């Protein structure tokens, strides 16, 4: 196994914290035992849990005004994989990468697959990109892609998605995520009905190219880049499309793609009810699709979402959505943000696992609103640090991922090894 961080640094850093973790883990284990919760069961579930790294997330993000890349930014998909390898080595929560095409195109996908495997990484859902024009492209996506009024442009977007499936097959992926920025900026600009029909027709062609054991995820987004209307703007349109397209087609919920104050945890419950929740993109936001680090603005909302995900899993053993961190790191080291977010996501999942659903259900049936809320609160307020740290330690990861990463001086090393790629777009939108 390739270890971008020297294992002796990980061992030294863990040594500093091991005694304290042992005490904390024992103390928490005794506390949870008094609530009839076995800490080992929770820890094992945390150890099994994984959230994919978006390949584009290890590059510095930006806004439409500017981008301020750090030194050592990955210049190609192999360097992106190396950075993802650091995240996985230390956090042990991120054993897959979700690639985006054509940004991550290579001549030899088998080589890429093997390269990633050497870091203990596989490939999660593959993403297509019909929201930007590429150099050699015949038809422009300025006015849409899969839903464009022009049939040849729609076909070009369909063909691209089929090429992405082909790449994904070689990488060992099992799902395609389709997000289109299609929509309109002016009232009257586009026929809502025609655009949605085109969306269904184009996606039916892509669906027909899916291997039997693959899934297709439809990602909706309320606005941006289109600011008046978006073709797949909410979970209602997404569900309608997924139900029309067939069994292998499901909805993907991105935390930042909703109107302000929308109850996203309820969307999780509804889509699960329809057996159509296929994937989830984690991030956080204050205003719109801000792509901030998961749980950094509204950690209670993240907990409530995980509570629904855990409940869905308890109701349905087949429930296994594809999780990914879809974040843009504008002012932090992307590797640090992704490790921090993986830690926050694991902690939130651990807290959700502590919810006593039997008791919660009883309070719900009795209409005891306060005690139902307090049942959630009690889990939410539990400090589960020792569980996620112990899970990482037992798998060879770092008790403190950030401190270990900083001690390794990885950023300094790659800054020297990878001469600046300048301010060019590295596939960050
Ligand atoms: C769109 O905002 C999105 O959430 C989709 O998942 C894209 O593929 C991703 O971000 C990349 O920019
Ligand atoms: Mn997304």
Short mmCIF file of C-alpha atoms and ligand atoms in Angstrom, two decimals:
data_model
loop_
_atom_site.label_atom_id
_atom_site.label_comp_id
_atom_site.label_asym_id
_atom_site.label_seq_id
_atom_site.Cartn_x
_atom_site.Cartn_y
_atom_site.Cartn_z
CA UNK A 1 0.00 0.00 0.00
CA UNK A 2 1.31 3.45 -0.90
CA UNK A 3 1.41 5.82 2.06
CA UNK A 4 1.90 9.46 1.07
CA UNK A 5 2.41 10.32 4.75
CA UNK A 6 5.36 8.57 6.45
CA UNK A 7 3.72 5.92 8.72
CA UNK A 8 6.24 6.68 11.48
CA UNK A 9 4.82 10.23 11.69
CA UNK A 10 1.31 8.80 12.07
CA UNK A 11 2.55 6.41 14.77
CA UNK A 12 4.38 9.19 16.66
CA UNK A 13 1.36 11.48 16.56
CA UNK A 14 -0.95 8.69 17.72
CA UNK A 15 1.43 7.85 20.55
CA UNK A 16 1.04 11.40 21.91
CA UNK A 17 -2.76 10.96 22.13
CA UNK A 18 -3.24 7.24 22.77
CA UNK A 19 -3.46 7.28 26.60
CA UNK A 20 -6.02 10.08 26.66
CA UNK A 21 -8.11 8.36 23.98
CA UNK A 22 -8.05 5.12 25.96
CA UNK A 23 -9.45 6.90 29.03
CA UNK A 24 -12.07 8.78 26.99
CA UNK A 25 -13.18 5.65 25.13
CA UNK A 26 -13.57 3.71 28.36
CA UNK A 27 -15.48 6.54 30.05
CA UNK A 28 -17.85 6.93 27.06
CA UNK A 29 -18.28 3.15 26.83
CA UNK A 30 -19.44 3.03 30.47
CA UNK A 31 -21.76 6.00 29.98
CA UNK A 32 -23.36 4.45 26.88
CA UNK A 33 -23.63 1.04 28.58
CA UNK A 34 -25.90 2.69 31.18
CA UNK A 35 -28.18 3.56 28.22
CA UNK A 36 -27.94 -0.03 26.96
CA UNK A 37 -25.76 1.01 24.03
CA UNK A 38 -22.72 -1.06 23.16
CA UNK A 39 -19.92 1.32 22.17
CA UNK A 40 -18.23 -1.41 20.09
CA UNK A 41 -21.33 -1.78 17.90
CA UNK A 42 -21.36 1.96 17.19
CA UNK A 43 -17.60 2.03 16.58
CA UNK A 44 -17.82 -0.87 14.12
CA UNK A 45 -20.53 0.94 12.15
CA UNK A 46 -18.36 4.05 12.03
CA UNK A 47 -15.43 1.94 10.83
CA UNK A 48 -17.58 0.52 8.01
CA UNK A 49 -18.88 3.93 6.96
CA UNK A 50 -17.38 5.65 3.93
CA UNK A 51 -17.97 8.92 2.11
CA UNK A 52 -16.49 9.57 -1.35
CA UNK A 53 -14.02 12.36 -2.07
CA UNK A 54 -14.88 14.48 -5.12
CA UNK A 55 -11.77 14.49 -7.33
CA UNK A 56 -12.25 18.22 -7.92
CA UNK A 57 -12.40 18.90 -4.17
CA UNK A 58 -8.64 18.58 -3.67
CA UNK A 59 -8.05 21.58 -5.92
CA UNK A 60 -8.64 25.06 -4.55
CA UNK A 61 -12.14 26.28 -5.25
CA UNK A 62 -13.14 29.83 -5.97
CA UNK A 63 -15.89 32.20 -6.87
CA UNK A 64 -16.63 33.89 -10.16
CA UNK A 65 -14.49 36.76 -8.90
CA UNK A 66 -11.24 34.98 -8.10
CA UNK A 67 -9.43 31.87 -7.08
CA UNK A 68 -6.51 31.83 -4.67
CA UNK A 69 -4.77 28.46 -5.12
CA UNK A 70 -2.36 27.13 -2.53
CA UNK A 71 1.03 25.79 -3.46
CA UNK A 72 1.17 22.17 -4.53
CA UNK A 73 -2.24 22.14 -6.17
CA UNK A 74 -2.72 18.85 -8.07
CA UNK A 75 -2.13 19.35 -11.80
CA UNK A 76 -3.75 16.17 -13.05
CA UNK A 77 -5.93 13.31 -11.87
CA UNK A 78 -2.95 11.25 -10.67
CA UNK A 79 -1.88 14.06 -8.34
CA UNK A 80 -5.50 14.43 -7.23
CA UNK A 81 -5.47 10.73 -6.34
CA UNK A 82 -2.26 11.18 -4.37
CA UNK A 83 -3.94 13.94 -2.29
CA UNK A 84 -7.03 11.75 -1.84
CA UNK A 85 -4.61 9.05 -0.67
CA UNK A 86 -3.52 11.34 2.17
CA UNK A 87 -7.12 11.91 3.22
CA UNK A 88 -7.82 8.18 3.21
CA UNK A 89 -4.56 7.24 4.95
CA UNK A 90 -5.29 9.55 7.88
CA UNK A 91 -9.09 9.52 8.09
CA UNK A 92 -9.91 5.95 6.97
CA UNK A 93 -13.42 7.17 6.11
CA UNK A 94 -12.95 7.94 2.42
CA UNK A 95 -12.05 4.84 0.45
CA UNK A 96 -13.51 6.02 -2.86
CA UNK A 97 -13.06 8.96 -5.21
CA UNK A 98 -15.83 10.35 -7.41
CA UNK A 99 -14.31 11.51 -10.72
CA UNK A 100 -15.67 14.21 -13.01
CA UNK A 101 -15.34 14.07 -16.82
CA UNK A 102 -13.83 15.40 -18.97
CA UNK A 103 -11.73 16.98 -16.18
CA UNK A 104 -10.34 13.57 -15.16
CA UNK A 105 -9.93 12.06 -18.63
CA UNK A 106 -6.82 9.91 -19.15
CA UNK A 107 -5.53 7.76 -22.01
CA UNK A 108 -5.49 4.62 -19.91
CA UNK A 109 -8.26 4.14 -17.35
CA UNK A 110 -6.85 0.80 -16.24
CA UNK A 111 -3.64 2.56 -15.24
CA UNK A 112 -5.68 5.11 -13.26
CA UNK A 113 -7.66 2.38 -11.54
CA UNK A 114 -4.48 0.57 -10.52
CA UNK A 115 -2.82 3.80 -9.42
CA UNK A 116 -5.77 4.58 -7.11
CA UNK A 117 -5.91 1.01 -5.80
CA UNK A 118 -2.30 1.33 -4.64
CA UNK A 119 -3.52 4.07 -2.28
CA UNK A 120 -6.43 1.91 -1.11
CA UNK A 121 -8.87 3.92 -3.24
CA UNK A 122 -11.66 2.77 -5.53
CA UNK A 123 -14.04 4.83 -7.66
CA UNK A 124 -17.52 5.90 -6.69
CA UNK A 125 -20.14 7.49 -8.97
CA UNK A 126 -18.78 9.04 -12.17
CA UNK A 127 -19.97 12.56 -13.00
CA UNK A 128 -20.65 13.98 -16.44
CA UNK A 129 -20.15 17.62 -17.33
CA UNK A 130 -22.45 19.29 -19.82
CA UNK A 131 -22.45 22.61 -18.01
CA UNK A 132 -19.26 23.87 -19.68
CA UNK A 133 -18.10 23.94 -23.27
CA UNK A 134 -14.93 21.99 -24.03
CA UNK A 135 -12.33 23.01 -26.61
CA UNK A 136 -13.08 20.54 -29.38
CA UNK A 137 -16.84 20.59 -28.85
CA UNK A 138 -19.11 21.08 -31.87
CA UNK A 139 -22.28 22.42 -30.22
CA UNK A 140 -22.35 24.93 -27.36
CA UNK A 141 -24.16 24.36 -24.04
CA UNK A 142 -24.81 28.06 -23.61
CA UNK A 143 -28.56 27.44 -23.88
CA UNK A 144 -28.66 23.96 -22.41
CA UNK A 145 -27.41 20.43 -22.93
CA UNK A 146 -29.67 17.42 -22.39
CA UNK A 147 -32.66 19.76 -22.64
CA UNK A 148 -31.45 22.05 -25.45
CA UNK A 149 -33.99 23.03 -28.11
CA UNK A 150 -31.58 21.68 -30.76
CA UNK A 151 -31.58 17.90 -31.20
CA UNK A 152 -27.91 17.70 -32.25
CA UNK A 153 -26.81 19.50 -29.07
CA UNK A 154 -28.92 17.14 -26.96
CA UNK A 155 -27.39 14.15 -28.72
CA UNK A 156 -23.88 15.47 -28.09
CA UNK A 157 -24.69 15.70 -24.35
CA UNK A 158 -26.15 12.18 -24.40
CA UNK A 159 -23.02 10.86 -26.14
CA UNK A 160 -20.81 12.48 -23.51
CA UNK A 161 -22.76 10.77 -20.71
CA UNK A 162 -22.40 7.43 -22.47
CA UNK A 163 -18.64 8.00 -22.77
CA UNK A 164 -18.56 8.72 -19.03
CA UNK A 165 -20.31 5.40 -18.36
CA UNK A 166 -17.64 3.68 -20.49
CA UNK A 167 -14.87 5.34 -18.46
CA UNK A 168 -16.65 4.38 -15.24
CA UNK A 169 -16.86 0.73 -16.30
CA UNK A 170 -13.09 0.62 -16.64
CA UNK A 171 -12.64 2.32 -13.27
CA UNK A 172 -14.95 -0.08 -11.43
CA UNK A 173 -17.64 2.51 -10.78
CA UNK A 174 -21.28 1.45 -10.49
CA UNK A 175 -23.16 4.71 -10.93
CA UNK A 176 -23.48 7.79 -13.07
CA UNK A 177 -24.50 11.13 -11.57
CA UNK A 178 -26.21 13.50 -13.98
CA UNK A 179 -26.45 17.15 -13.07
CA UNK A 180 -27.31 19.71 -15.73
CA UNK A 181 -27.18 23.46 -15.30
CA UNK A 182 -29.92 23.77 -17.94
CA UNK A 183 -32.60 26.35 -17.38
CA UNK A 184 -33.39 29.94 -18.23
CA UNK A 185 -32.54 33.48 -17.15
CA UNK A 186 -35.63 35.26 -18.45
CA UNK A 187 -39.34 34.71 -18.05
CA UNK A 188 -40.60 33.25 -21.30
CA UNK A 189 -37.13 32.23 -22.48
CA UNK A 190 -37.84 28.52 -22.37
CA UNK A 191 -40.87 26.25 -22.50
CA UNK A 192 -40.92 24.43 -19.14
CA UNK A 193 -42.79 21.54 -20.73
CA UNK A 194 -40.58 21.10 -23.78
CA UNK A 195 -37.41 21.32 -21.69
CA UNK A 196 -38.64 18.67 -19.24
CA UNK A 197 -39.69 16.40 -22.10
CA UNK A 198 -36.24 16.78 -23.65
CA UNK A 199 -34.71 15.97 -20.25
CA UNK A 200 -36.69 12.74 -20.07
CA UNK A 201 -35.96 11.72 -23.67
CA UNK A 202 -32.23 12.41 -23.41
CA UNK A 203 -31.92 10.62 -20.08
CA UNK A 204 -33.84 7.63 -21.45
CA UNK A 205 -31.06 7.24 -24.03
CA UNK A 206 -28.41 7.41 -21.31
CA UNK A 207 -30.40 4.99 -19.16
CA UNK A 208 -30.46 2.52 -22.05
CA UNK A 209 -26.64 2.50 -22.02
CA UNK A 210 -26.40 1.68 -18.28
CA UNK A 211 -24.98 -1.74 -17.42
CA UNK A 212 -27.42 -3.97 -15.52
CA UNK A 213 -25.67 -3.55 -12.19
CA UNK A 214 -25.38 0.24 -12.47
CA UNK A 215 -27.52 3.04 -11.11
CA UNK A 216 -28.12 6.52 -12.45
CA UNK A 217 -28.53 9.46 -10.06
CA UNK A 218 -30.42 12.61 -11.00
CA UNK A 219 -29.19 15.65 -9.10
CA UNK A 220 -31.53 18.60 -8.84
CA UNK A 221 -30.65 22.23 -8.09
CA UNK A 222 -32.96 25.18 -7.58
CA UNK A 223 -30.82 27.79 -9.33
CA UNK A 224 -27.35 28.59 -10.68
CA UNK A 225 -26.10 28.86 -13.34
CA UNK A 226 -29.67 29.54 -14.55
CA UNK A 227 -31.33 32.20 -12.38
CA UNK A 228 -34.95 32.29 -13.47
CA UNK A 229 -35.75 28.60 -13.85
CA UNK A 230 -33.89 25.32 -13.75
CA UNK A 231 -35.17 22.25 -15.60
CA UNK A 232 -34.66 19.88 -12.65
CA UNK A 233 -35.15 22.41 -9.88
CA UNK A 234 -36.40 20.37 -6.95
CA UNK A 235 -36.95 16.88 -5.57
CA UNK A 236 -40.45 16.74 -7.06
CA UNK A 237 -39.20 17.06 -10.63
CA UNK A 238 -36.31 14.76 -9.81
CA UNK A 239 -38.60 12.07 -8.40
CA UNK A 240 -40.96 12.38 -11.34
CA UNK A 241 -38.07 11.91 -13.75
CA UNK A 242 -36.53 9.02 -11.77
CA UNK A 243 -39.89 7.23 -11.64
CA UNK A 244 -40.40 7.76 -15.36
CA UNK A 245 -36.94 6.54 -16.30
CA UNK A 246 -37.00 3.26 -14.40
CA UNK A 247 -35.79 1.08 -11.55
CA UNK A 248 -32.08 1.90 -11.92
CA UNK A 249 -32.68 5.64 -11.81
CA UNK A 250 -32.71 7.40 -8.43
CA UNK A 251 -32.55 10.91 -7.01
CA UNK A 252 -29.49 12.55 -5.55
CA UNK A 253 -29.83 15.22 -2.87
CA UNK A 254 -27.14 17.88 -2.56
CA UNK A 255 -27.47 19.82 0.69
CA UNK A 256 -26.95 23.18 -1.03
CA UNK A 257 -29.49 22.83 -3.82
CA UNK A 258 -32.71 23.91 -2.11
CA UNK A 259 -34.69 27.06 -1.42
CA UNK A 260 -33.72 28.69 1.90
CA UNK A 261 -35.15 26.97 4.99
CA UNK A 262 -36.41 23.91 3.11
CA UNK A 263 -36.74 20.91 5.42
CA UNK A 264 -34.10 18.69 3.78
CA UNK A 265 -34.42 15.87 6.33
CA UNK A 266 -38.03 15.53 5.25
CA UNK A 267 -36.97 15.23 1.62
CA UNK A 268 -34.75 12.33 2.70
CA UNK A 269 -37.75 10.63 4.31
CA UNK A 270 -39.99 11.20 1.29
CA UNK A 271 -37.47 9.97 -1.28
CA UNK A 272 -36.71 6.95 0.84
CA UNK A 273 -40.43 6.23 1.07
CA UNK A 274 -40.50 6.19 -2.74
CA UNK A 275 -37.36 3.96 -2.72
CA UNK A 276 -35.65 6.61 -4.82
CA UNK A 277 -32.94 8.08 -2.61
CA UNK A 278 -29.76 7.04 -4.43
CA UNK A 279 -27.12 9.53 -3.37
CA UNK A 280 -26.27 12.41 -1.11
CA UNK A 281 -23.81 15.28 -1.53
CA UNK A 282 -22.64 16.77 1.77
CA UNK A 283 -21.67 20.40 2.24
CA UNK A 284 -23.08 23.36 4.15
CA UNK A 285 -24.43 26.78 3.32
CA UNK A 286 -25.57 30.04 4.76
CA UNK A 287 -27.21 31.60 1.70
CA UNK A 288 -27.32 29.41 -1.41
CA UNK A 289 -25.17 26.69 -2.92
CA UNK A 290 -22.21 27.91 -0.87
CA UNK A 291 -20.41 24.53 -0.85
CA UNK A 292 -18.97 25.23 2.60
CA UNK A 293 -17.49 22.48 4.77
CA UNK A 294 -20.04 19.93 6.00
CA UNK A 295 -21.59 20.80 9.34
CA UNK A 296 -19.73 24.11 9.60
CA UNK A 297 -22.86 26.30 9.53
CA UNK A 298 -25.79 24.12 10.56
CA UNK A 299 -24.58 21.01 12.39
CA UNK A 300 -28.03 20.26 13.85
CA UNK A 301 -29.53 20.07 10.37
CA UNK A 302 -26.82 17.59 9.40
CA UNK A 303 -27.69 15.52 12.47
CA UNK A 304 -31.41 15.53 11.60
CA UNK A 305 -30.56 14.38 8.08
CA UNK A 306 -28.43 11.54 9.45
CA UNK A 307 -31.22 10.66 11.82
CA UNK A 308 -33.47 10.12 8.80
CA UNK A 309 -30.77 8.19 6.96
CA UNK A 310 -30.28 5.89 9.96
CA UNK A 311 -34.02 5.39 10.27
CA UNK A 312 -34.26 4.60 6.55
CA UNK A 313 -31.46 2.04 6.99
CA UNK A 314 -33.30 0.47 9.94
CA UNK A 315 -36.48 0.14 7.90
CA UNK A 316 -34.76 -1.19 4.78
CA UNK A 317 -31.64 -3.39 4.80
CA UNK A 318 -31.07 -2.66 1.08
CA UNK A 319 -30.80 1.10 1.68
CA UNK A 320 -27.26 2.06 0.73
CA UNK A 321 -27.01 5.53 -0.80
CA UNK A 322 -23.80 6.84 -2.36
CA UNK A 323 -22.38 9.53 -0.08
CA UNK A 324 -19.99 12.20 -1.31
CA UNK A 325 -18.57 15.48 0.02
CA UNK A 326 -19.36 18.11 -2.61
CA UNK A 327 -17.49 21.10 -1.23
CA UNK A 328 -15.47 24.00 -2.57
CA UNK A 329 -12.45 25.00 -0.51
CA UNK A 330 -11.65 28.61 -1.16
CA UNK A 331 -9.70 29.71 1.92
CA UNK A 332 -8.44 26.46 3.48
CA UNK A 333 -6.08 23.67 2.51
CA UNK A 334 -8.51 21.35 0.64
CA UNK A 335 -6.93 18.25 2.18
CA UNK A 336 -7.51 19.64 5.68
CA UNK A 337 -11.09 20.65 4.89
CA UNK A 338 -11.93 17.23 3.46
CA UNK A 339 -10.42 15.39 6.44
CA UNK A 340 -12.22 17.73 8.83
CA UNK A 341 -15.49 17.20 6.98
CA UNK A 342 -15.04 13.42 6.92
CA UNK A 343 -14.57 13.64 10.69
CA UNK A 344 -17.67 15.85 11.15
CA UNK A 345 -19.76 13.53 8.96
CA UNK A 346 -18.61 10.43 10.90
CA UNK A 347 -19.32 12.11 14.23
CA UNK A 348 -22.76 13.16 13.07
CA UNK A 349 -23.50 9.65 11.88
CA UNK A 350 -22.30 8.28 15.25
CA UNK A 351 -24.63 10.65 17.11
CA UNK A 352 -27.54 9.61 14.91
CA UNK A 353 -26.77 5.98 15.73
CA UNK A 354 -27.23 6.83 19.41
CA UNK A 355 -30.85 7.92 18.93
CA UNK A 356 -33.21 5.58 20.74
CA UNK A 357 -35.70 5.12 17.91
CA UNK A 358 -38.02 2.92 19.94
CA UNK A 359 -38.32 5.58 22.60
CA UNK A 360 -38.61 8.33 20.00
CA UNK A 361 -41.41 6.45 18.31
CA UNK A 362 -43.19 5.98 21.63
CA UNK A 363 -43.06 9.73 22.36
CA UNK A 364 -44.28 10.43 18.85
CA UNK A 365 -47.23 8.09 19.30
CA UNK A 366 -48.05 9.72 22.65
CA UNK A 367 -47.69 13.20 21.12
CA UNK A 368 -45.11 14.08 23.75
CA UNK A 369 -43.40 16.72 21.65
CA UNK A 370 -40.91 17.83 24.28
CA UNK A 371 -39.63 14.36 25.13
CA UNK A 372 -39.47 13.38 21.46
CA UNK A 373 -37.26 16.41 20.87
CA UNK A 374 -35.22 15.65 23.99
CA UNK A 375 -34.61 12.11 22.74
CA UNK A 376 -32.93 13.59 19.68
CA UNK A 377 -31.17 16.22 21.79
CA UNK A 378 -29.69 13.68 24.13
CA UNK A 379 -28.00 11.89 21.20
CA UNK A 380 -27.00 15.15 19.51
CA UNK A 381 -25.34 16.48 22.65
CA UNK A 382 -23.23 13.36 23.27
CA UNK A 383 -19.52 13.88 22.64
CA UNK A 384 -18.65 10.96 20.35
CA UNK A 385 -15.05 12.03 19.63
CA UNK A 386 -13.62 8.92 21.26
CA UNK A 387 -15.69 6.63 19.00
CA UNK A 388 -14.53 8.12 15.70
CA UNK A 389 -10.95 8.47 16.91
CA UNK A 390 -10.84 4.87 18.12
CA UNK A 391 -12.30 3.66 14.80
CA UNK A 392 -9.57 5.55 12.93
CA UNK A 393 -6.82 4.31 15.25
CA UNK A 394 -7.84 0.66 14.92
CA UNK A 395 -7.73 0.95 11.12
CA UNK A 396 -4.27 2.50 11.11
CA UNK A 397 -5.45 6.10 10.65
CA UNK A 398 -4.70 9.16 12.73
CA UNK A 399 -6.36 10.00 16.04
CA UNK A 400 -5.99 13.68 15.14
CA UNK A 401 -5.98 13.94 11.35
CA UNK A 402 -5.19 17.65 11.09
CA UNK A 403 -2.33 17.65 13.61
CA UNK A 404 -0.80 14.59 11.95
CA UNK A 405 -1.12 16.11 8.48
CA UNK A 406 0.51 19.34 9.64
CA UNK A 407 3.32 17.43 11.35
CA UNK A 408 4.00 15.61 8.06
CA UNK A 409 4.55 18.88 6.16
CA UNK A 410 2.90 17.25 3.13
CA UNK A 411 1.73 20.59 1.74
CA UNK A 412 5.27 21.97 1.84
CA UNK A 413 6.60 18.88 0.07
CA UNK A 414 4.05 18.94 -2.76
CA UNK A 415 4.52 22.68 -3.16
CA UNK A 416 8.14 21.96 -3.99
CA UNK A 417 7.38 18.90 -6.11
CA UNK A 418 4.53 20.46 -8.13
CA UNK A 419 5.49 23.77 -9.69
CA UNK A 420 2.53 26.19 -9.69
CA UNK A 421 -0.19 25.57 -12.25
CA UNK A 422 -0.96 29.29 -11.98
CA UNK A 423 -4.48 30.53 -11.67
CA UNK A 424 -5.86 28.34 -14.45
CA UNK A 425 -9.14 26.54 -13.87
CA UNK A 426 -8.48 23.05 -12.58
CA UNK A 427 -12.00 21.93 -13.13
CA UNK A 428 -13.44 23.91 -10.27
CA UNK A 429 -16.85 25.47 -10.65
C1 LIG B 1 -23.52 21.34 -9.03
O1 LIG B 1 -23.57 22.49 -8.25
C2 LIG B 1 -22.81 20.20 -8.29
O2 LIG B 1 -23.37 20.05 -7.02
C3 LIG B 1 -22.86 18.93 -9.07
O3 LIG B 1 -22.76 17.81 -8.22
C4 LIG B 1 -21.66 19.07 -9.91
O4 LIG B 1 -21.28 17.97 -10.62
C5 LIG B 1 -20.67 19.51 -8.83
O5 LIG B 1 -21.44 20.46 -8.10
C6 LIG B 1 -19.38 19.98 -9.36
O6 LIG B 1 -19.29 21.33 -9.50
MN1 LIG B 2 -23.49 18.17 -6.00
#
